Amino acid sequence: MAHQHAARRGDTDPAPLAERLRSRGLRVTHQRERVLAAVAALEHATPEAIVVRLRGEAAAGSTPPDASTVYRTLELLESLGLVWHTHLGTGAPVYHAAEHPHLHVVCQSCGAIASADPALLDAAAERLAADLGFTVDVGHVALSGTCAACRERAASEQT
Amino acid sequence: MAHQHAARRGDTDPAPLAERLRSRGLRVTHQRERVLAAVAALEHATPEAIVVRLRGEAAAGSTPPDASTVYRTLELLESLGLVWHTHLGTGAPVYHAAEHPHLHVVCQSCGAIASADPALLDAAAERLAADLGFTVDVGHVALSGTCAACRERAASEQT
DNA sequence: CTCGTTGCAAAGGATTTGCACAAGT
DNA sequence: ACTTGTGCAAATCCTTTGCAACGAG
């Protein structure tokens, strides 16, 4: 192992992916690299959004990864600890790169997604651990509620 | 209408279903009463669980409500403010009677659901309101994590 | 009697799975 | 060459929808 470059900031680090794959005897494929890059690029990536993005990125003549490959790859990447997924209420799960955990807050009216500091839940997490023996996974938490804009709109539309 | 009885006070009335339906010109059907009863009886009712329960409850000779009716009824009951639903991670939404809001905690390993005091999140909710103008709906929140049993199991299975 | 409701069945959308071929090592 | 990965298509799962008969008011 000669190349031990420190992780770069603006680039997608191919290093951890290749390493982890090889250490498991798995193949480093173009598709896997592209899916991981797409998740990192899209803030809150649904599987479908990833498929669409990859389809757009695919150079003319090249075949974009199939949806089934994207699903399989996301599962693999998650098992490798490189991405996470969260369910934000209805429907599609969203994936994000597992760099810095953050808390998701979803507006039930408009679907807007905000990110917040996971530390917000530390106190609640400790209480749950003490009371129920339940370890809360802060990174997977999605809080739902109403954003400021929708709250005002709802108030003014009130008959 | 002429008489405005303004029975808008208690959201926790024993039989607000008939009232609310009639005030909207909707019919009070046996199916609707049964679905509401099933949601109240089942702690965390998925649509499918409701269908199964109603099927079991149906007296011999009577036809249990169809799944599509259950879905339509749940939607209606929610619009009437009589039930709530929450997405607990993967798949099925769970419905519960809209009596006392509570916080859901879901084990990602075994799917166990625990209920906790919504007040646990009060501090976090206030911070979110202040920081993002986001009003958290505590009753709809589902926290995910690992229950004590699964945590121990995972630790002991650890190689 | 007049509509809202329901059951049935078929349609839809999202995700998964089986397989034979293509690709990484 | 040997195995793992991928694309394609069919299979599932869950939920929604169209429609004619049914039942509440």
XYZ file of C-alpha atoms (C1' of nucleotides) in Angstrom:
368
model
C 0.000 0.000 0.000
C 1.910 2.993 -1.184
C -0.794 5.587 -1.598
C -1.962 6.728 1.777
C -3.376 10.078 0.826
C -5.452 11.789 3.427
C -9.092 12.178 2.508
C -9.625 15.177 0.325
C -12.321 17.674 1.015
C -14.227 18.602 -2.106
C -13.780 15.267 -3.831
C -15.576 12.062 -3.390
C -13.145 9.822 -1.641
C -12.831 6.667 -3.653
C -10.464 5.309 -1.075
C -12.784 3.976 1.604
C -15.039 2.363 -0.938
C -12.346 0.462 -2.780
C -10.655 -0.534 0.422
C -13.740 -1.854 2.039
C -14.817 -3.707 -1.043
C -11.475 -5.361 -1.580
C -11.117 -6.342 2.038
C -14.298 -8.291 1.603
C -13.318 -9.836 -1.659
C -15.889 -7.763 -3.516
C -15.419 -6.020 -6.818
C -14.834 -2.343 -7.295
C -17.206 -1.468 -10.081
C -17.944 1.704 -11.886
C -21.597 1.443 -10.831
C -20.743 1.319 -7.166
C -18.543 4.341 -7.419
C -21.203 6.245 -9.294
C -23.964 5.384 -6.865
C -21.877 6.467 -3.920
C -20.953 9.685 -5.685
C -24.606 10.362 -6.446
C -25.609 9.873 -2.840
C -22.904 12.247 -1.742
C -23.909 14.823 -4.328
C -27.632 14.701 -3.724
C -28.428 15.975 -0.283
C -31.368 13.733 0.401
C -31.276 11.069 -2.228
C -34.195 8.803 -2.899
C -33.453 5.674 -4.900
C -35.426 7.047 -7.791
C -33.597 10.373 -7.697
C -30.336 8.486 -7.829
C -31.458 6.488 -10.817
C -32.499 9.641 -12.626
C -29.263 11.401 -11.849
C -27.157 8.498 -13.002
C -29.193 8.306 -16.142
C -28.386 11.939 -16.793
C -24.727 11.487 -16.022
C -24.335 8.522 -18.282
C -22.315 9.519 -21.302
C -23.925 8.939 -24.652
C -23.389 5.353 -25.593
C -22.856 4.171 -22.051
C -25.597 2.349 -20.232
C -26.793 3.922 -16.998
C -27.037 1.594 -14.008
C -30.309 -0.228 -13.705
C -32.711 0.604 -10.890
C -32.247 -2.828 -9.393
C -28.509 -2.269 -9.300
C -29.032 1.001 -7.502
C -31.134 -0.683 -4.840
C -28.660 -3.488 -4.428
C -25.776 -1.085 -4.306
C -27.403 1.149 -1.727
C -27.940 -1.839 0.487
C -24.335 -2.839 0.064
C -23.019 0.643 0.725
C -25.089 0.831 3.852
C -23.722 -2.474 5.091
C -20.259 -1.079 4.452
C -21.144 1.896 6.583
C -20.699 4.377 3.760
C -24.284 5.596 3.500
C -27.336 5.770 5.695
C -30.976 5.815 4.986
C -33.850 7.406 6.776
C -37.576 7.238 6.282
C -39.039 10.697 6.146
C -42.671 9.904 6.603
C -44.411 8.815 3.449
C -42.880 6.710 0.786
C -39.351 6.980 -0.352
C -36.418 6.429 1.939
C -33.631 8.971 1.603
C -29.977 8.123 1.563
C -27.103 10.306 2.522
C -23.392 9.912 2.844
C -22.433 8.737 6.293
C -20.033 11.534 6.990
C -21.606 13.764 9.560
C -24.788 12.494 11.130
C -27.599 14.962 11.201
C -31.163 15.061 12.270
C -33.897 15.359 9.677
C -36.931 17.528 10.140
C -39.719 17.147 7.601
C -42.617 19.467 6.934
C -45.774 17.446 6.606
C -47.430 20.017 4.410
C -44.825 20.857 1.828
C -42.344 18.053 2.335
C -39.488 20.433 2.940
C -36.539 18.833 4.644
C -34.367 20.648 7.124
C -31.314 19.387 8.907
C -30.568 20.007 12.528
C -27.963 19.249 15.102
C -28.289 15.701 16.428
C -27.198 16.971 19.810
C -30.693 18.390 20.159
C -31.851 14.929 21.016
C -29.095 13.983 23.381
C -31.119 14.715 26.470
C -34.109 12.748 25.207
C -31.838 9.905 24.135
C -30.351 9.646 27.585
C -33.751 9.546 29.192
C -34.876 6.807 26.828
C -31.775 4.804 27.527
C -32.370 5.120 31.254
C -36.114 4.510 31.156
C -36.522 1.914 28.434
C -33.018 0.683 27.808
C -33.543 1.979 24.319
C -30.582 3.257 22.367
C -31.754 5.944 19.991
C -29.995 6.144 16.681
C -29.868 9.864 16.247
C -28.756 9.722 12.640
C -31.869 7.873 11.580
C -34.344 10.047 13.313
C -36.799 12.026 11.268
C -38.943 14.508 13.078
C -42.113 15.646 11.425
C -43.932 18.852 11.883
C -44.731 22.068 10.096
C -42.316 24.571 8.697
C -42.754 28.264 9.333
C -44.117 29.005 5.862
C -46.747 26.280 5.954
C -47.729 27.188 9.463
C -48.471 30.748 8.420
C -50.275 29.655 5.314
C -52.463 27.286 7.321
C -53.282 30.019 9.791
C -54.338 32.480 7.116
C -56.369 29.909 5.213
C -58.222 29.114 8.407
C -61.965 29.792 7.766
C -77.370 25.167 9.369
C -79.481 26.706 12.092
C -78.307 25.189 15.337
C -74.706 25.813 16.103
C -74.125 23.552 19.036
C -70.414 24.223 18.990
C -69.560 20.832 20.423
C -66.012 21.624 19.429
C -64.719 21.362 22.941
C -63.612 17.869 23.660
C -61.618 15.989 21.086
C -61.739 12.978 23.346
C -65.469 12.350 23.404
C -66.578 8.753 23.604
C -68.714 8.876 20.480
C -67.688 11.841 18.389
C -67.666 9.703 15.299
C -71.395 9.859 14.617
C -71.506 13.550 15.387
C -68.671 14.469 13.141
C -69.936 12.334 10.325
C -73.463 13.732 10.496
C -72.291 17.306 10.715
C -70.624 16.723 7.393
C -73.552 15.001 5.824
C -71.692 11.706 5.819
C -73.159 8.347 6.740
C -72.587 6.536 9.990
C -71.787 3.037 8.866
C -71.007 -0.117 10.707
C -67.676 -0.340 8.891
C -66.564 3.060 10.082
C -67.399 2.265 13.658
C -65.566 -1.022 13.441
C -62.468 0.453 11.911
C -62.291 3.139 14.555
C -62.813 0.546 17.271
C -60.054 -1.604 15.808
C -57.611 1.290 15.752
C -58.418 2.055 19.358
C -58.054 -1.571 20.372
C -54.827 -2.276 18.524
C -52.050 -0.247 20.007
C -50.141 0.320 16.842
C -52.403 -0.623 14.014
C -51.172 -1.138 10.508
C -53.836 -1.181 7.794
C -53.209 -4.841 7.258
C -53.492 -5.629 10.965
C -56.805 -3.823 11.021
C -58.079 -5.816 8.087
C -57.074 -9.049 9.772
C -58.660 -8.086 13.051
C -61.910 -7.086 11.428
C -61.918 -10.314 9.522
C -61.654 -12.158 12.786
C -64.312 -10.078 14.432
C -66.799 -10.531 11.654
C -69.619 -12.750 12.816
C -70.251 -15.851 10.771
C -72.312 -14.897 7.800
C -71.341 -11.233 7.895
C -68.849 -9.873 5.434
C -65.737 -8.266 6.908
C -64.835 -4.840 5.520
C -62.698 -4.884 2.443
C -59.102 -3.690 2.574
C -59.930 -0.799 0.304
C -62.658 0.268 2.688
C -60.210 0.173 5.543
C -57.794 2.415 3.708
C -60.536 4.828 2.740
C -61.937 4.835 6.238
C -58.596 5.462 7.866
C -58.073 8.430 5.618
C -61.502 9.723 6.525
C -61.032 9.187 10.244
C -57.762 11.006 10.099
C -59.357 13.954 8.338
C -61.959 13.973 11.085
C -59.178 14.146 13.623
C -60.087 10.849 15.219
C -56.953 8.898 14.376
C -53.349 9.621 13.549
C -50.809 7.772 11.576
C -47.082 7.585 11.840
C -44.458 6.000 9.670
C -42.196 3.845 11.743
C -39.375 3.366 9.356
C -39.940 0.679 6.769
C -43.211 -0.073 5.151
C -46.491 0.055 6.913
C -47.810 3.174 8.569
C -49.327 2.678 11.999
C -52.543 4.262 13.141
C -53.628 5.037 16.638
C -56.551 6.754 18.270
C -55.983 10.454 18.634
C -56.558 10.552 22.331
C -53.302 11.164 24.097
C -50.326 11.882 21.912
C -47.327 9.736 22.560
C -43.924 9.289 21.136
C -43.032 6.139 19.258
C -39.729 4.419 19.604
C -38.980 1.624 17.165
C -36.328 -1.040 17.391
C -34.631 -1.404 14.049
C -33.663 -4.986 14.693
C -36.818 -6.595 15.967
C -39.389 -3.973 15.124
C -40.571 -3.666 18.693
C -42.479 -0.503 19.379
C -42.335 1.351 22.655
C -44.200 4.432 23.689
C -42.683 7.282 25.577
C -43.629 10.596 27.043
C -43.811 13.299 24.373
C -42.478 15.739 26.924
C -39.099 14.166 26.327
C -38.882 16.151 23.154
C -40.119 19.438 24.496
C -36.676 20.893 24.844
C -35.659 19.851 21.358
C -38.944 21.095 19.952
C -38.412 24.508 21.469
C -34.961 24.746 20.029
C -36.210 23.803 16.589
C -38.985 26.358 16.806
C -36.484 29.012 17.753
C -33.802 28.036 15.269
C -35.779 26.968 12.219
C -39.288 28.177 12.918
C -40.223 24.543 12.710
C -43.120 23.298 14.774
C -42.520 19.682 15.657
C -45.553 17.487 15.825
C -44.658 15.374 18.784
C -47.468 12.900 18.247
C -46.138 11.959 14.826
C -42.567 11.501 15.783
C -41.033 8.084 15.502
C -37.586 7.576 16.921
C -35.577 4.615 15.771
C -32.876 2.794 17.573
C -32.187 -0.469 19.299
C -34.057 -1.982 22.185
C -32.250 -3.423 25.165
C -32.787 -7.035 24.124
C -31.468 -6.550 20.599
C -28.570 -4.522 21.857
C -27.492 -7.346 24.129
C -28.021 -9.938 21.458
C -25.940 -7.958 18.994
C -23.175 -7.583 21.562
C -23.034 -11.287 22.344
C -23.128 -12.294 18.679
C -20.226 -9.976 18.106
C -17.248 -12.104 17.082
C -86.060 7.762 -2.967
C -81.388 9.883 -3.200
C -76.707 9.979 -2.612
C -72.856 8.484 0.005
C -70.448 3.834 0.673
C -68.813 -0.584 -0.055
C -66.953 -4.760 -2.247
C -64.637 -6.611 -5.983
C -61.230 -6.562 -9.197
C -57.987 -4.500 -11.795
C -54.572 -0.850 -12.041
C -50.350 1.407 -10.229
C -46.003 2.431 -8.235
C -42.029 1.008 -5.769
C -38.817 -2.543 -4.607
C -37.045 -7.356 -5.088
C -35.627 -11.565 -7.264
C -34.066 -15.185 -10.852
C -31.065 -15.822 -14.460
C -27.785 -15.727 -18.132
C -24.299 -12.724 -19.698
C -20.595 -9.250 -18.723
C -16.875 -7.673 -15.890
C -13.317 -7.386 -12.145
C -9.139 -9.816 -10.190
C -10.566 -18.766 -15.653
C -13.151 -18.130 -11.681
C -16.605 -15.402 -9.132
C -18.988 -11.589 -8.375
C -22.030 -7.978 -10.505
C -25.299 -6.289 -13.673
C -29.232 -5.675 -16.815
C -33.586 -7.263 -18.002
C -37.932 -8.833 -17.010
C -41.091 -10.974 -14.219
C -42.775 -11.273 -9.560
C -44.278 -9.070 -5.157
C -46.044 -5.969 -1.921
C -48.883 -2.265 -0.622
C -52.210 1.007 -1.825
C -55.410 3.289 -4.921
C -59.156 3.550 -8.239
C -63.364 2.487 -11.313
C -67.761 0.885 -11.152
C -72.256 -1.225 -10.100
C -74.804 -2.771 -6.256
C -76.091 -1.567 -1.377
C -77.642 0.883 2.504
C -78.206 5.091 5.576
C -81.015 9.187 6.106
